[in-house]
GROMACS .gro file of C-alpha atoms in nm:
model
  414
    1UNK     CA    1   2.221   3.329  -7.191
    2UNK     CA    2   2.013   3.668  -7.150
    3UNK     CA    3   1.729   3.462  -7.186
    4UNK     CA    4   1.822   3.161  -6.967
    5UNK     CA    5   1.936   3.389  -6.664
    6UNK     CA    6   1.607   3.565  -6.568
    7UNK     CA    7   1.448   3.203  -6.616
    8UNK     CA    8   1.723   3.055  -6.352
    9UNK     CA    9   1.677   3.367  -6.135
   10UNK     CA   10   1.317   3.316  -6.116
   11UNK     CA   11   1.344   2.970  -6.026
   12UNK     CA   12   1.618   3.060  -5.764
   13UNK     CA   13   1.382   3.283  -5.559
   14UNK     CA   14   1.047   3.063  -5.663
   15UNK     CA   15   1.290   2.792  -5.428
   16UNK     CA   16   1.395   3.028  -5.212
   17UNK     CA   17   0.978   3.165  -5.089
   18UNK     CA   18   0.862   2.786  -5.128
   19UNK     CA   19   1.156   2.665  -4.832
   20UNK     CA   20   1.115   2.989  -4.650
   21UNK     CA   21   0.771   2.925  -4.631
   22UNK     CA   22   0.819   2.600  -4.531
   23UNK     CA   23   1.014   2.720  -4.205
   24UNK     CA   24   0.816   2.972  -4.103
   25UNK     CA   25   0.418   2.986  -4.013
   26UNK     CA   26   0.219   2.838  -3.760
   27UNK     CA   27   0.160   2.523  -3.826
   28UNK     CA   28   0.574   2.492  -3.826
   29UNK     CA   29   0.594   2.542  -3.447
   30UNK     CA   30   0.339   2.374  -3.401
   31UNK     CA   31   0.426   2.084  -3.564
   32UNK     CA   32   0.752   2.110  -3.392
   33UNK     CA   33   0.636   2.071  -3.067
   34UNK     CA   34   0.367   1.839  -3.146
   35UNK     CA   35   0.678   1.608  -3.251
   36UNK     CA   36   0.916   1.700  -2.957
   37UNK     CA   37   0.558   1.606  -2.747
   38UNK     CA   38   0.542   1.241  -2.919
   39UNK     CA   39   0.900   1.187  -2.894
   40UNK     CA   40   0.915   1.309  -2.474
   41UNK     CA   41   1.186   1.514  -2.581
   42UNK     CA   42   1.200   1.778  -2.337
   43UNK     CA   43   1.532   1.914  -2.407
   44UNK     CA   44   1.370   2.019  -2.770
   45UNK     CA   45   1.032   2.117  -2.580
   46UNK     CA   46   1.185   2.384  -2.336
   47UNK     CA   47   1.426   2.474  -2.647
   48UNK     CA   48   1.091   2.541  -2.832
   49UNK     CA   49   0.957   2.733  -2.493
   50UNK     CA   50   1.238   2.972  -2.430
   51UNK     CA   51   1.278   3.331  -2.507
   52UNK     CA   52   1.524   3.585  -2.431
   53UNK     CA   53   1.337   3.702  -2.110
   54UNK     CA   54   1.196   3.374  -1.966
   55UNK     CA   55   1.435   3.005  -2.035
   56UNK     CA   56   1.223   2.658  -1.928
   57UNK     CA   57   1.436   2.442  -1.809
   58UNK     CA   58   1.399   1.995  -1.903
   59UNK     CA   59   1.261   1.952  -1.582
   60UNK     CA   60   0.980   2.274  -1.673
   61UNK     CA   61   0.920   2.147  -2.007
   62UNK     CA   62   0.853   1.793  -1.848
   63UNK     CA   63   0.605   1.942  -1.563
   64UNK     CA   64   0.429   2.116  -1.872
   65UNK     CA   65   0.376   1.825  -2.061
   66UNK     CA   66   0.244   1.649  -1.772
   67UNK     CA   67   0.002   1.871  -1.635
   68UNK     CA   68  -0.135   1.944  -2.043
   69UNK     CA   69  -0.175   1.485  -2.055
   70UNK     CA   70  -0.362   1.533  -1.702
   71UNK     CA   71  -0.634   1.769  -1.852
   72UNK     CA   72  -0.679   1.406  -2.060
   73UNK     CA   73  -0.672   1.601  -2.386
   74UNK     CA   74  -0.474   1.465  -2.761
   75UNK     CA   75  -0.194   1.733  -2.774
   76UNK     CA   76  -0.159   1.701  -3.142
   77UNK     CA   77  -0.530   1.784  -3.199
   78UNK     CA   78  -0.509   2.075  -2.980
   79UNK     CA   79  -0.203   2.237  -3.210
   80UNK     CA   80  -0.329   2.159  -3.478
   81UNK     CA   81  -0.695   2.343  -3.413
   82UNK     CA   82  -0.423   2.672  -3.299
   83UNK     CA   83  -0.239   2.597  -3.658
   84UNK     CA   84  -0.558   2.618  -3.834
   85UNK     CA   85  -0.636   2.951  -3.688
   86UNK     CA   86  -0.318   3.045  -3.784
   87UNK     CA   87  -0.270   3.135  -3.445
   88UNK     CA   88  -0.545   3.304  -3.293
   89UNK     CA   89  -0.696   3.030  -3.090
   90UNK     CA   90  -0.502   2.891  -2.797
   91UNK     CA   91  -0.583   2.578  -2.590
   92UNK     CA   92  -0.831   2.645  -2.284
   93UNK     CA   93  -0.887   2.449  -2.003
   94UNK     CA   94  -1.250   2.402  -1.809
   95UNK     CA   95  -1.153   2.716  -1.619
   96UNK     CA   96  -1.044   2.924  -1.866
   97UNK     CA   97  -0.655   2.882  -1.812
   98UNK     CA   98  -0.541   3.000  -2.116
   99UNK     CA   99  -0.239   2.740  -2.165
  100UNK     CA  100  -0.074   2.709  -2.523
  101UNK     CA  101  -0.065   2.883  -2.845
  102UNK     CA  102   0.175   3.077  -3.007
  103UNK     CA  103   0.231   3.414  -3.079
  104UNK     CA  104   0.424   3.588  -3.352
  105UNK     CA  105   0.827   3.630  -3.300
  106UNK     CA  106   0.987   3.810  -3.612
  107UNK     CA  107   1.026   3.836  -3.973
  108UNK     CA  108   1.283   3.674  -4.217
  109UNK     CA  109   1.360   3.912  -4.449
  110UNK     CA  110   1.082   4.137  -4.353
  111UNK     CA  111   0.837   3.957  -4.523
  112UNK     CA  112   0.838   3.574  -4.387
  113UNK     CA  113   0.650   3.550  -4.048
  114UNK     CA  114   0.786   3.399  -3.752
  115UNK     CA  115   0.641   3.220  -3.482
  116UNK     CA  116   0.728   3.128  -3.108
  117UNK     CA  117   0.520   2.857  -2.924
  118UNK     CA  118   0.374   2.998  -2.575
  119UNK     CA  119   0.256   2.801  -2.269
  120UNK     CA  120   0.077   3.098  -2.099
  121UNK     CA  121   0.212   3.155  -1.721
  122UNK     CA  122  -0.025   3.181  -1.403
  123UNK     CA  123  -0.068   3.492  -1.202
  124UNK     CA  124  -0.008   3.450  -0.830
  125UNK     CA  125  -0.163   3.607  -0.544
  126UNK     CA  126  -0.121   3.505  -0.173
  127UNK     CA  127  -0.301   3.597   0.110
  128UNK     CA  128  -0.160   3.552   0.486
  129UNK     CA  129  -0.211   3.590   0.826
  130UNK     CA  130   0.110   3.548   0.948
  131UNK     CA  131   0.359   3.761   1.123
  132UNK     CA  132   0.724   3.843   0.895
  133UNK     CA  133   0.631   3.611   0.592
  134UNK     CA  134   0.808   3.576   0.275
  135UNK     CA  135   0.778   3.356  -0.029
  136UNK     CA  136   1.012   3.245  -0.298
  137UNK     CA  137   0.968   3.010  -0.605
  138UNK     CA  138   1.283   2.754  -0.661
  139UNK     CA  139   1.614   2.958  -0.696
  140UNK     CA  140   1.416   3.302  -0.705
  141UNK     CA  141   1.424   3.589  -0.457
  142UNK     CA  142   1.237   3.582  -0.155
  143UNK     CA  143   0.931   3.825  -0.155
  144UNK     CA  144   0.789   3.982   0.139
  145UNK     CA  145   0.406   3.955   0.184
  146UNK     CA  146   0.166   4.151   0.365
  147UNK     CA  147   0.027   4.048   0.680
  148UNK     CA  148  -0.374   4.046   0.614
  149UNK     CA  149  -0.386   4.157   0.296
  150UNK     CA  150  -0.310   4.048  -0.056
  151UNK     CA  151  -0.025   4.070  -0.211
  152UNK     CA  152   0.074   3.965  -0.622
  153UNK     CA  153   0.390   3.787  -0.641
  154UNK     CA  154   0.375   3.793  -1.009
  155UNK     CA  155   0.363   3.519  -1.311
  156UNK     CA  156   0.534   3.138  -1.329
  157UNK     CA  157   0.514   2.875  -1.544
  158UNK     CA  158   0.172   2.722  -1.584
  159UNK     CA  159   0.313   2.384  -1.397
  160UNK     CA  160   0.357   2.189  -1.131
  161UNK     CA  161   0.596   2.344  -0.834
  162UNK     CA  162   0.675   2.487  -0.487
  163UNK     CA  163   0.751   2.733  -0.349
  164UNK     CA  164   0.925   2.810   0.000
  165UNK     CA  165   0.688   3.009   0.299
  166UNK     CA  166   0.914   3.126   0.537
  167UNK     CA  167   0.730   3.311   0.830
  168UNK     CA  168   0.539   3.304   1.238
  169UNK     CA  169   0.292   3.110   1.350
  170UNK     CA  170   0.134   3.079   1.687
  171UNK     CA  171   0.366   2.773   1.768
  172UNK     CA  172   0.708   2.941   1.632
  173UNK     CA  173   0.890   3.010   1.308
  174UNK     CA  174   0.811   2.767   1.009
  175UNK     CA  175   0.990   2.698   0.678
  176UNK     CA  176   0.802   2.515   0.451
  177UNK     CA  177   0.733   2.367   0.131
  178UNK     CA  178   0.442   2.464  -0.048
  179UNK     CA  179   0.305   2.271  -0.335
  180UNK     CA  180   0.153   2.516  -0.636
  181UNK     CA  181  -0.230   2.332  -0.648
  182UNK     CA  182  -0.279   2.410  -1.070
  183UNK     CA  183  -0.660   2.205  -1.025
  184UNK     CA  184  -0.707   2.598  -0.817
  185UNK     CA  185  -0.621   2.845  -1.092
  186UNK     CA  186  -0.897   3.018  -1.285
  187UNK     CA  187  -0.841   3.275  -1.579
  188UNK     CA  188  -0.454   3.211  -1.523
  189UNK     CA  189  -0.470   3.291  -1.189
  190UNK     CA  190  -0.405   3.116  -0.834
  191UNK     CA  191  -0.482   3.280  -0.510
  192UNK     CA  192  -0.299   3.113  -0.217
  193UNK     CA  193  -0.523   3.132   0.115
  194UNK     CA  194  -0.220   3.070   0.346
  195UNK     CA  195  -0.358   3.140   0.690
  196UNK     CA  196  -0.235   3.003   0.974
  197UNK     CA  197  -0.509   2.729   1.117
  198UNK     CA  198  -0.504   2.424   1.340
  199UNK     CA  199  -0.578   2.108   1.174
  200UNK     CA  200  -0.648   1.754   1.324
  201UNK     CA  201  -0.308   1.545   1.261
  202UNK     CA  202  -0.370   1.144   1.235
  203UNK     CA  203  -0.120   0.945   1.273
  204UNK     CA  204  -0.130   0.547   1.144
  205UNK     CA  205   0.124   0.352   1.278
  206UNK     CA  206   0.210   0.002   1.130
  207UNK     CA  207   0.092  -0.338   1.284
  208UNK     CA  208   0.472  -0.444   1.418
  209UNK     CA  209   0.436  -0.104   1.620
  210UNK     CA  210   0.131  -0.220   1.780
  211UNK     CA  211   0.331  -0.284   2.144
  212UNK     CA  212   0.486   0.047   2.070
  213UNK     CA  213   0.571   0.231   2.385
  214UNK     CA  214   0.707   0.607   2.461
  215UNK     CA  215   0.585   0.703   2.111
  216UNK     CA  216   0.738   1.092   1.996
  217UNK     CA  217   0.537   1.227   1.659
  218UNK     CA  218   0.802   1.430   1.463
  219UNK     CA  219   0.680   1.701   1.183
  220UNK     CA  220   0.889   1.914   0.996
  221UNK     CA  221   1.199   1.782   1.239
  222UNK     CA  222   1.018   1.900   1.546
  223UNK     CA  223   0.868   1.701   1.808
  224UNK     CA  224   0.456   1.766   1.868
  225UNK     CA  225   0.342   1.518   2.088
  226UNK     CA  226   0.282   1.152   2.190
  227UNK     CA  227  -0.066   1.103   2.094
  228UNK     CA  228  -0.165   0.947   1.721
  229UNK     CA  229  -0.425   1.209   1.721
  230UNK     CA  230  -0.326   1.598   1.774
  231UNK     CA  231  -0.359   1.951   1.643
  232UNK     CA  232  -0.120   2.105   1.487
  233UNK     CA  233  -0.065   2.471   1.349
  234UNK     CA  234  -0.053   2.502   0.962
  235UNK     CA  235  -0.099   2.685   0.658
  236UNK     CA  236  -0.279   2.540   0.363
  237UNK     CA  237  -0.060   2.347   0.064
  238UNK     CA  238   0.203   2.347   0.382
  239UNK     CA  239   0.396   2.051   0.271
  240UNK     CA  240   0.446   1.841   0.628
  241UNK     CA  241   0.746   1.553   0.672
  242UNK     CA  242   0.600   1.289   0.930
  243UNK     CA  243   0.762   1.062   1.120
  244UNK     CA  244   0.781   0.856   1.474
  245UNK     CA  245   0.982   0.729   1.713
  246UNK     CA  246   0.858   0.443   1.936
  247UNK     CA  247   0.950   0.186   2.195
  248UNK     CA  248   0.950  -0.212   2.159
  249UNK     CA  249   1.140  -0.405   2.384
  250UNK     CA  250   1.314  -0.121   2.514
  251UNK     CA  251   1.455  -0.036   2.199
  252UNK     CA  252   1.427   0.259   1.997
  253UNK     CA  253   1.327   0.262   1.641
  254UNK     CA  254   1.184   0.527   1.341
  255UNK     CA  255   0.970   0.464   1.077
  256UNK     CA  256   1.035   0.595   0.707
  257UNK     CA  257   0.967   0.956   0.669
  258UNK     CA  258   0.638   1.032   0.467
  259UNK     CA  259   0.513   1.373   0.319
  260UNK     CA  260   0.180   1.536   0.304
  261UNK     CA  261   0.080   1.830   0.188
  262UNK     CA  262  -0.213   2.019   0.374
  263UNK     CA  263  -0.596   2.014   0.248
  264UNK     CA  264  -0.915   1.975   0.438
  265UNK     CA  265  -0.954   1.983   0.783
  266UNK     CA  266  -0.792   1.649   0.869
  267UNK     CA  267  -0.462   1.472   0.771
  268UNK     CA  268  -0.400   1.122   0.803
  269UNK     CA  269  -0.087   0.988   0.714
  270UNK     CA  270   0.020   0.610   0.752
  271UNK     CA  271   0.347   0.524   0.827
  272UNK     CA  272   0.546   0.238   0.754
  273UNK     CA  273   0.911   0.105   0.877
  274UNK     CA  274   1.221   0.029   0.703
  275UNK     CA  275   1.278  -0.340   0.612
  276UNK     CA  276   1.571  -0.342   0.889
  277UNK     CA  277   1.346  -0.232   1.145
  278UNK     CA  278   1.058  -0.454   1.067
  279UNK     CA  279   1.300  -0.782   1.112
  280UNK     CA  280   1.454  -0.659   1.439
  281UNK     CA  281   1.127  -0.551   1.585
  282UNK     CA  282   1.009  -0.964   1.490
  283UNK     CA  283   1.356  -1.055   1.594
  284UNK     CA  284   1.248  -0.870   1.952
  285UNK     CA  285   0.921  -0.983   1.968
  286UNK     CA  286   1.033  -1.343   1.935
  287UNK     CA  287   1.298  -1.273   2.246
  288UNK     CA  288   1.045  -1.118   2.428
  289UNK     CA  289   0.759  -1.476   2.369
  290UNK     CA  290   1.059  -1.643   2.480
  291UNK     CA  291   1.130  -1.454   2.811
  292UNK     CA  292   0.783  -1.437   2.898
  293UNK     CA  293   0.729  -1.849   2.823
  294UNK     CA  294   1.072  -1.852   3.052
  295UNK     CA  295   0.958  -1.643   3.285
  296UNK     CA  296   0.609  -1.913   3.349
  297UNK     CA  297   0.840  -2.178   3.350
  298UNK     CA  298   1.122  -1.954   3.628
  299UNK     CA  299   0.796  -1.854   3.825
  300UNK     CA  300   0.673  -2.245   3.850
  301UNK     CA  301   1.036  -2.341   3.924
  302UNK     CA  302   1.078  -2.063   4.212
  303UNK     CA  303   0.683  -2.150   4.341
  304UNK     CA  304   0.781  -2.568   4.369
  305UNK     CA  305   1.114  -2.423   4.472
  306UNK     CA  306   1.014  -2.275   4.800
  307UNK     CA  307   0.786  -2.522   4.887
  308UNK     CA  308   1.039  -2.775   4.893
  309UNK     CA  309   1.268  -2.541   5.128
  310UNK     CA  310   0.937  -2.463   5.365
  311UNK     CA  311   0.893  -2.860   5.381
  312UNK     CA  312   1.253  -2.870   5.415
  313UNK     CA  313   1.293  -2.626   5.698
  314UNK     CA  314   0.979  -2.786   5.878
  315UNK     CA  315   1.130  -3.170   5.869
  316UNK     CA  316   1.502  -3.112   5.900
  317UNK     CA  317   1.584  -3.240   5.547
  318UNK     CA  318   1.688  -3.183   5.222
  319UNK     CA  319   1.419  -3.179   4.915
  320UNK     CA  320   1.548  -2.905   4.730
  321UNK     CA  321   1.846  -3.074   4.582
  322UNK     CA  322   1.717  -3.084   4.232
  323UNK     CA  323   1.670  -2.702   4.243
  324UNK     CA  324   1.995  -2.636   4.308
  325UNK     CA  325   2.333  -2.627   4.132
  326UNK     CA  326   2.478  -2.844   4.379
  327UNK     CA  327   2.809  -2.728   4.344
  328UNK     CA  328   2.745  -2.388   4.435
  329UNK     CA  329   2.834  -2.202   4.764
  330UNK     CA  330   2.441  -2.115   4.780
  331UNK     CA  331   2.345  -2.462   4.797
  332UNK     CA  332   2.613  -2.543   5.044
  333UNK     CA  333   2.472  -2.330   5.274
  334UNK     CA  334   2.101  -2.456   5.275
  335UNK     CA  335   2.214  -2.774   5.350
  336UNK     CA  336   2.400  -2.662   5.657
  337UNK     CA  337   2.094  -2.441   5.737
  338UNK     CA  338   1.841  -2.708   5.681
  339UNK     CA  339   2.029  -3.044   5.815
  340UNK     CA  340   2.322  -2.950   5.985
  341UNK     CA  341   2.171  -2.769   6.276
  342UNK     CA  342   2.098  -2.421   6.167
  343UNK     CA  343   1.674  -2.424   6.189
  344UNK     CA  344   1.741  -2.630   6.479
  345UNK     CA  345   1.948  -2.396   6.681
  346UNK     CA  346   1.746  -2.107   6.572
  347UNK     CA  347   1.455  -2.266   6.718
  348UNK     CA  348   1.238  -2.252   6.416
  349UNK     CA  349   0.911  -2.502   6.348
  350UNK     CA  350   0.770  -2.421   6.022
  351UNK     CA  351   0.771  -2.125   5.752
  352UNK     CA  352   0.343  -2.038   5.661
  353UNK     CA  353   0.440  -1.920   5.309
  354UNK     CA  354   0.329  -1.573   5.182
  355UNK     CA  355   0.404  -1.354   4.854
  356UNK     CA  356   0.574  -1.472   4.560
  357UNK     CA  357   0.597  -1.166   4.330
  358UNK     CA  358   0.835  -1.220   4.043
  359UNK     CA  359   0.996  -0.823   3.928
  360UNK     CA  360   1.174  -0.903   3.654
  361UNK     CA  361   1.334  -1.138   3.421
  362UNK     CA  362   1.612  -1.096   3.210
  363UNK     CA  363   1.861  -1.289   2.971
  364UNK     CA  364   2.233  -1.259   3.055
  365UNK     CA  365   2.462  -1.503   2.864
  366UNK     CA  366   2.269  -1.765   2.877
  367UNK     CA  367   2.152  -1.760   3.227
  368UNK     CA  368   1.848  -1.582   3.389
  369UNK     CA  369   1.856  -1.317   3.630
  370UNK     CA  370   1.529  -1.306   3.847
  371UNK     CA  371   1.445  -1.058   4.099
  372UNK     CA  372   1.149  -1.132   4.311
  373UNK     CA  373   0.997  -0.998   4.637
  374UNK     CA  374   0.896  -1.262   4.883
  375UNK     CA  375   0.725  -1.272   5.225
  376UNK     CA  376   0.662  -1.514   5.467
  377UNK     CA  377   0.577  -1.623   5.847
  378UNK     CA  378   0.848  -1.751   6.078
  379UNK     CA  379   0.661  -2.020   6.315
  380UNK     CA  380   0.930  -2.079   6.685
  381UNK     CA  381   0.902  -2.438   6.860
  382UNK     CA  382   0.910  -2.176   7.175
  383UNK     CA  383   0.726  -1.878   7.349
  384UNK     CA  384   0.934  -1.679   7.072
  385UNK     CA  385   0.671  -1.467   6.893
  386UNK     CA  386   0.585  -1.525   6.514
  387UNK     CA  387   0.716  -1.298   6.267
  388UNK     CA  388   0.715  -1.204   5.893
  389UNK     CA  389   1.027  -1.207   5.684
  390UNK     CA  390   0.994  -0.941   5.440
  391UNK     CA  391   1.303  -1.011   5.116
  392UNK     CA  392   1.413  -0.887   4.782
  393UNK     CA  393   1.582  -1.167   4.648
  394UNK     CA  394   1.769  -1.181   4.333
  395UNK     CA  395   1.839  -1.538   4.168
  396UNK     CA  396   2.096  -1.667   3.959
  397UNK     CA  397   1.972  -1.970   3.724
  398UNK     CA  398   2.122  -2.180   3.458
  399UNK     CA  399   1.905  -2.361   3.229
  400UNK     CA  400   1.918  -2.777   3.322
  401UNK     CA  401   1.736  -3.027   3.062
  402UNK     CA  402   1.357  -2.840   3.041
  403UNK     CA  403   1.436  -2.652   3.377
  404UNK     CA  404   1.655  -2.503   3.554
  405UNK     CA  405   1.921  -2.485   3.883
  406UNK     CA  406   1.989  -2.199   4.134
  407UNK     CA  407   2.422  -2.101   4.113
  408UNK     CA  408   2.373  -1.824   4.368
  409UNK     CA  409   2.117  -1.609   4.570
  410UNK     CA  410   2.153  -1.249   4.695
  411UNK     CA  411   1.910  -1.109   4.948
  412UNK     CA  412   1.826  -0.786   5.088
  413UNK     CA  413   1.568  -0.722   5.373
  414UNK     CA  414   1.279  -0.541   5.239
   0.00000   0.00000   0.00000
């Protein structure tokens, strides 16, 4: 036994250094990660991430992950080159952003080192020319920032994100989104240029909005003009919300909302239109063919129409029968104007036709409402001087087999 227990003891802590060893070192965390990297697990990544001071949340460790595939690089190799230096060597991008490597945590038992993975944060500075400005990242506090000068907001996550720009410009107050532009940063740091500036604002509308009348541009929830072209005051990485409201067929309808974020000195943005509004607008436009084939085939009708009262009125008779709804009152009355004495005692010889001019058609359950301005020339079988009837009419038709009858006219004098 004396000599079997220093044996067993030895072999107890020979164990013990081989697993610590195995749990600690470089190439364990990164190892760790490269697996959590493999396996999308994002969860494990931020886990890996976190530190007392500074937690990544699953939608950080995501963004991470994303913008290290977009640098088109093999993750694995990368952690493993920073494993083989045991450390020392992190990854680099092409503008020296210093992005991952680890760095050294704490000791297990005083002797075993331990090692935390590090995705190295970005520096931020912002520069502005606007009036009572402040900036906040996510569900941080809002920092105030100098008016002409720079001003370091500190260090965030090397990732994807926006921040809110709260502030003046020339136009009025602005709250807006802007979007943290990573392809920017150099040496781990990002200087935002937001200056106040009028950019050229294009607006493409969609083909069914071609008719479109009484069009209203909307950005950011505020009306700016009427025009598909205009200037508009922003700051650079200003995240806009476009939208429009338009005019077919006297209705009103929006298209979808759609979000650019501010670069050069022009932004175009096409916009499209709900499902729902794309069938009604068709559903209007084929309403509207119809009315306007109706209203060639009413203006015809009313054109033949009068020509059969003016020969009417000029030989006593009746050839306007087919035009009218011969039950009507309306009708009634022509023929007592026409035949039963009325021309005749007023003495008149002929109408000389004048304007036709057809104001408007519309649809009304299933019968037509026209209103028309008309002229003609009154001709007297005596010394009575000729004279021009000046009317606003409005008729009431019905449609008959491929035409139509008159139910009732009103008339004003014009």
């Amino acid at each position: 036994m004396l000599l079997a227990f220093p044996l067993i003891l030895l072999s107890v802590l020979v164990a013990a250094f081989l697993y610590l060893s195995s749990v600690t070192g470089v190439k364990v965390v990164t190892d760790d990660f490269a697996k959590a990297v493999t396996k999308k697990d994002y969860d494990g990544i931020a886990n890996l991430l976190s530190t007392n001071s500074d937690k990544w949340t699953r939608a950080d460790a995501r963004a991470l992950v994303e913008h290290l595939e977009s640098q088109e690089i093999n993750i694995e190799t990368e952690l493993d080159n920073i494993a083989k230096s045991k450390g020392k060597s992190a990854y680099i991008d092409d503008n020296q952003n210093k992005l991952l490597g680890v760095t050294e945590k704490s000791k297990k038992f005083g002797i075993f080192q331990e090692y935390q993975i590090v995705a190295h944060p970005v520096e931020v500075k912002v520069n502005t020319n606007l009036d009572n400005v402040s900036i906040k990242a996510g569900d941080k506090k809002s920092l105030p920032l100098n008016k002409n000068a720079e001003t370091n907001i500190g260090k965030y996550h090397f990732i994807r994100q926006e921040f809110t720009l709260k502030g003046k410009t020339e136009v009025g107050e602005i709250e807006s989104k802007i979007q943290l532009d990573l392809a920017t940063a150099k040496n781990n740091e990002i200087k935002l240029d937001l200056k106040s500036e009028k950019k050229r604002l294009k607006v493409i509308l969609p083909a069914e909005a071609s008719n479109a009348t009484d069009l209203k541009i909307v950005v950011n929830g505020k009306e700016i003009g009427s025009s598909l072209e205009t200037d508009i005051q922003v700051v650079p990485h200003q995240e806009l919300e476009v939208y429009a409201k338009f005019v077919v067929a006297d209705n009103t309808f929006v298209t979808n909302k759609e979000s650019i974020v501010v670069k050069g000195d022009t932004l175009d943005v096409a916009l499209s239109l709900p499902k729902e509004v794309t069938d009604k607008i068709k559903e209007k436009d084929e309403e509207a063919k119809k009315l306007e084939a109706n209203k060639a085939k009413i203006t015809n009708f009313l054109s033949e129409y009068r020509s059969a009262i003016f020969r009417s009125v000029s030989n006593r008779s009746n050839y306007y029968a087919q035009y009218y709804d011969t039950s009507s009152p309306v009708y009634k009355e022509m023929v007592e104007w026409t035949t039963g004495g009325g021309v005749k005692k007023a003495k008149i010889d002929y109408y000389d036709p004048g304007a036709l001019d057809i104001r408007d058609v519309r649809e009304e359950n299933g019968s037509y409402i026209v209103t028309t301005y008309e002229d003609y020339t009154v001709h007297y079988m005596d010394n009575t001087p000729n004279s021009v009837n000046r009317k606003n009419k409005t008729y009431y038709l019905k449609p008959a087999g491929n035409s139509f009858v008159i139910y009732n006219i009103e008339v004003s004098e014009s």
